[in-house]
Coordinates of C-alpha atoms in Angstrom, one line a residue:
X19 CA 103.6 166.5 22.7
X20 CA 104.2 168.7 25.7
X21 CA 104.9 172.2 24.3
X22 CA 106.5 173.3 27.6
X23 CA 104.1 176.2 28.2
X24 CA 102.6 175.1 31.5
X25 CA 102.7 177.9 34.1
X26 CA 104.2 180.3 31.6
X27 CA 102.4 183.7 31.2
X28 CA 101.4 184.9 27.7
X29 CA 99.8 188.2 26.7
X30 CA 97.3 188.1 23.8
X31 CA 96.0 191.4 22.3
X32 CA 92.7 191.2 20.5
X33 CA 91.8 188.2 22.6
X34 CA 88.1 188.5 22.8
X35 CA 87.1 186.8 19.6
X36 CA 88.3 185.0 16.4
X37 CA 92.0 184.0 16.2
X38 CA 92.8 185.8 19.4
X39 CA 90.2 183.9 21.5
X40 CA 91.2 180.6 19.9
X41 CA 94.8 181.3 20.8
X42 CA 93.8 182.0 24.4
X43 CA 91.8 178.8 24.6
X44 CA 94.7 176.8 23.1
X45 CA 97.2 178.3 25.6
X46 CA 95.0 177.5 28.5
X47 CA 94.7 173.9 27.3
X48 CA 98.5 173.8 27.3
X49 CA 98.6 174.9 31.0
X50 CA 99.7 178.5 30.4
X51 CA 98.5 181.5 32.2
X52 CA 97.0 184.0 29.8
X53 CA 96.2 187.7 29.9
X54 CA 93.9 188.9 27.1
X55 CA 92.9 192.4 26.2
X56 CA 90.4 194.0 23.8
X57 CA 88.4 197.2 23.3
X58 CA 85.0 195.8 24.1
X59 CA 84.3 195.0 27.8
X60 CA 81.2 193.0 27.1
X61 CA 82.9 190.8 24.5
X62 CA 85.8 190.2 26.9
X63 CA 83.5 189.2 29.7
X64 CA 81.6 186.9 27.5
X65 CA 84.8 185.3 26.2
X66 CA 86.2 184.9 29.7
X67 CA 82.9 183.2 30.9
X68 CA 83.1 180.8 28.1
X69 CA 86.7 179.8 28.8
X70 CA 85.9 178.7 32.4
X71 CA 89.4 179.5 33.7
X72 CA 90.0 180.8 37.2
X73 CA 91.6 184.2 38.1
X74 CA 94.9 182.5 38.7
X75 CA 95.0 181.3 35.1
X76 CA 93.2 184.1 33.1
X77 CA 93.2 187.8 33.4
X78 CA 91.3 190.1 31.0
X79 CA 91.4 193.9 30.6
X80 CA 90.0 196.6 28.3
X81 CA 92.8 198.1 26.4
X82 CA 93.3 200.0 23.0
X83 CA 96.7 199.0 21.7
X84 CA 97.1 202.5 20.2
X85 CA 97.3 203.9 23.8
X86 CA 100.8 203.2 25.0
X87 CA 99.9 204.1 28.6
X88 CA 96.9 201.8 28.7
X89 CA 98.9 199.0 27.2
X90 CA 101.6 199.5 29.9
X91 CA 99.1 199.5 32.7
X92 CA 97.4 196.3 31.3
X93 CA 100.7 194.5 31.1
X94 CA 101.8 195.4 34.6
X95 CA 98.4 194.4 36.1
X96 CA 98.5 191.1 34.1
X97 CA 102.0 190.3 35.3
X98 CA 101.0 191.1 38.9
X99 CA 98.0 188.8 38.7
X100 CA 99.6 185.9 36.9
X101 CA 102.8 185.2 38.7
X102 CA 104.9 188.3 38.2
X103 CA 106.2 187.3 34.8
X104 CA 105.6 187.5 31.0
X105 CA 107.1 184.8 28.8
X106 CA 105.2 185.4 25.6
X107 CA 103.4 188.0 23.6
X108 CA 100.9 187.6 20.8
X109 CA 100.2 190.8 18.8
X110 CA 96.8 190.0 17.3
X111 CA 94.8 193.2 17.6
X112 CA 93.8 194.7 14.3
X113 CA 91.3 194.9 11.5
X114 CA 91.1 195.2 7.7
X115 CA 90.1 198.3 5.8
X116 CA 88.2 197.5 2.7
X117 CA 89.0 200.4 0.4
X118 CA 90.7 201.0 -3.0
X119 CA 93.2 203.8 -3.6
X120 CA 90.6 206.3 -4.9
X121 CA 88.4 205.6 -1.8
X122 CA 91.2 206.0 0.7
X123 CA 91.8 209.3 2.4
X124 CA 94.9 210.6 4.1
X125 CA 93.3 209.9 7.5
X126 CA 92.6 206.3 6.4
X127 CA 96.4 205.9 5.7
X128 CA 97.3 207.5 9.1
X129 CA 94.8 205.4 11.0
X130 CA 95.7 202.1 9.4
X131 CA 99.5 202.6 9.8
X132 CA 99.0 203.8 13.4
X133 CA 96.9 200.8 14.3
X134 CA 99.2 198.2 12.7
X135 CA 102.5 199.6 14.0
X136 CA 101.2 200.6 17.5
X137 CA 99.6 197.2 17.8
X138 CA 103.1 195.7 17.7
X139 CA 105.4 198.3 19.2
X140 CA 103.3 199.4 22.2
X141 CA 102.7 195.9 23.6
X142 CA 106.4 195.0 22.9
X143 CA 107.6 198.1 24.7
X144 CA 105.4 197.3 27.7
X145 CA 106.4 193.7 27.9
X146 CA 110.0 193.9 26.9
X147 CA 111.5 194.0 30.4
X148 CA 109.5 191.0 31.5
X149 CA 110.4 189.1 28.3
X150 CA 114.0 189.8 28.8
X151 CA 113.8 188.1 32.2
X152 CA 112.3 185.0 30.8
X153 CA 114.3 181.9 29.9
X154 CA 112.1 181.3 26.8
X155 CA 110.7 184.6 25.6
X156 CA 108.8 184.7 22.4
X157 CA 106.7 187.2 20.4
X158 CA 104.3 186.2 17.6
X159 CA 102.9 188.9 15.3
X160 CA 99.7 187.8 13.7
X161 CA 99.8 189.0 10.1
X162 CA 98.2 188.1 6.8
X163 CA 99.3 186.8 3.4
X164 CA 98.3 190.3 2.2
X165 CA 101.7 191.3 3.4
X166 CA 103.2 189.3 0.5
X167 CA 100.2 189.3 -2.0
X168 CA 98.6 192.7 -1.8
X169 CA 95.0 193.3 -2.8
X170 CA 93.9 196.6 -4.4
X171 CA 90.6 196.4 -2.5
X172 CA 92.6 196.4 0.7
X173 CA 95.4 198.8 -0.3
X174 CA 96.1 200.4 3.1
X175 CA 95.9 197.1 5.0
X176 CA 98.1 195.4 2.5
X177 CA 100.8 198.1 2.7
X178 CA 100.7 198.2 6.5
X179 CA 100.9 194.4 6.8
X180 CA 103.9 194.4 4.5
X181 CA 105.6 196.9 6.8
X182 CA 104.8 194.8 9.9
X183 CA 106.3 191.7 8.2
X184 CA 109.5 193.7 7.5
X185 CA 109.5 195.1 11.1
X186 CA 109.1 191.6 12.5
X187 CA 112.4 190.5 10.9
X188 CA 114.2 193.6 12.2
X189 CA 112.9 193.0 15.7
X190 CA 114.0 189.4 15.6
X191 CA 117.6 190.6 14.9
X192 CA 117.4 193.4 17.4
X193 CA 116.0 191.4 20.3
X194 CA 117.9 188.1 19.8
X195 CA 120.8 189.2 22.1
X196 CA 118.1 189.7 24.8
X197 CA 116.9 186.2 24.4
X198 CA 113.6 187.2 22.8
X199 CA 112.4 185.4 19.6
X200 CA 110.1 187.2 17.1
X201 CA 108.1 185.4 14.4
X202 CA 105.0 186.0 12.3
X203 CA 102.0 184.0 11.4
X204 CA 100.4 185.1 8.1
X205 CA 96.8 183.9 7.7
X206 CA 94.6 183.7 4.7
X207 CA 90.8 183.6 4.7
X208 CA 89.7 182.4 8.1
X209 CA 86.2 181.9 9.2
X210 CA 86.1 183.7 12.5
X211 CA 82.3 184.2 12.3
X212 CA 82.0 186.9 9.7
X213 CA 81.7 184.4 6.9
X214 CA 78.9 182.4 8.5
X215 CA 77.1 185.7 9.2
X216 CA 77.5 186.7 5.6
X217 CA 76.1 183.3 4.5
X218 CA 73.2 183.7 6.9
X219 CA 72.5 187.2 5.6
X220 CA 72.3 185.9 2.1
X221 CA 69.3 183.9 3.2
X222 CA 69.2 181.7 0.1
X223 CA 71.3 179.7 -2.3
X224 CA 73.7 176.8 -1.4
X225 CA 74.5 175.4 2.0
X226 CA 77.4 176.8 3.9
X227 CA 80.0 174.2 2.9
X228 CA 79.2 174.6 -0.8
X229 CA 79.1 178.4 -0.4
X230 CA 82.6 178.5 1.2
X231 CA 84.0 176.1 -1.3
X232 CA 82.9 178.5 -4.1
X233 CA 84.6 181.4 -2.3
X234 CA 87.8 179.2 -1.9
X235 CA 87.8 178.4 -5.6
X236 CA 87.4 182.0 -6.5
X237 CA 90.3 183.1 -4.3
X238 CA 92.5 180.2 -5.4
X239 CA 92.7 178.4 -2.1
X240 CA 94.3 175.0 -2.8
X241 CA 92.6 173.2 0.1
X242 CA 89.2 174.3 -1.2
X243 CA 87.8 175.8 2.1
X244 CA 88.2 178.6 4.5
X245 CA 90.5 178.2 7.5
X246 CA 89.4 177.9 11.2
X247 CA 90.6 180.1 14.0
X248 CA 91.9 177.0 15.9
X249 CA 94.2 176.1 13.0
X250 CA 95.8 179.5 13.2
X251 CA 96.1 179.3 16.9
X252 CA 98.0 176.0 16.7
X253 CA 100.7 177.7 14.6
X254 CA 100.9 180.7 17.0
X255 CA 101.2 178.5 20.1
X256 CA 103.8 176.3 18.5
X257 CA 106.0 179.3 17.8
X258 CA 105.6 180.4 21.4
X259 CA 106.7 177.1 22.7
X260 CA 110.3 176.7 24.1
X261 CA 110.5 173.7 21.7
X262 CA 110.7 176.3 18.9
X263 CA 113.8 177.9 20.5
X264 CA 115.8 178.0 17.3
X265 CA 113.1 179.7 15.2
X266 CA 113.2 183.5 14.9
X267 CA 112.8 186.0 12.2
X268 CA 110.5 183.8 10.1
X269 CA 106.9 183.6 9.1
X270 CA 104.5 180.7 8.7
X271 CA 101.6 180.9 6.2
X272 CA 98.3 179.5 7.5
X273 CA 96.3 180.0 4.4
X274 CA 95.2 176.7 2.8
X275 CA 97.7 177.1 0.0
X276 CA 96.6 180.5 -1.3
X277 CA 100.2 181.7 -1.1
X278 CA 101.8 181.2 -4.5
X279 CA 105.2 182.8 -3.9
X280 CA 108.3 180.9 -3.2
X281 CA 109.6 183.2 -0.5

């Protein structure tokens, strides 16, 4: 199926690895122009080299999403290089903070909330004018099932992700009159390289497939395995497509059935 993304321009934050890089790759395969940013210049350059796209199709730039000015500059440069437009935005930049309540400091709370909320609000503010001018504008916020099923070992991240899920619904209502759709993709355990590295570091025991199956069983993942970055990317790109033009204010779980709530 043609998703109607050919020659449209999409910005992807956190696009140098994992789900972000898989999303960039999928968008390029659909014929889109893509601008990807990240904080590590070396990883961005390596990712770009592996994608094999020309400068008319792919633009990369170093950018910290917490810096509103840097995000604005990146967005304008990307628009200038890729046809003067922005049709889609994927807010993917972020990380998890593995701490319990008693291990968490006030600075941890501030840092986590700033990263999660700035990671959505700064790129949106920078791209909003361009998105408003598009005939098929879409924003996808990459979130996690932690937003609905918090874990005490990830208390700050769980709380921040719940806030972003709430914010995404508010943004969908606020921006609908401007023709901008806003949706979320909530992922579960996805093997973006960290899990294979953990298995290699263990240096003994079962093979990787058996090892990840044991983790899936422990976490209650119905499909019995970890997810892949490209499986998340498919959901993201589908929501960016003009074919999803009547979908806004919702979230899609890509978690192998770990989500047990009805809502």
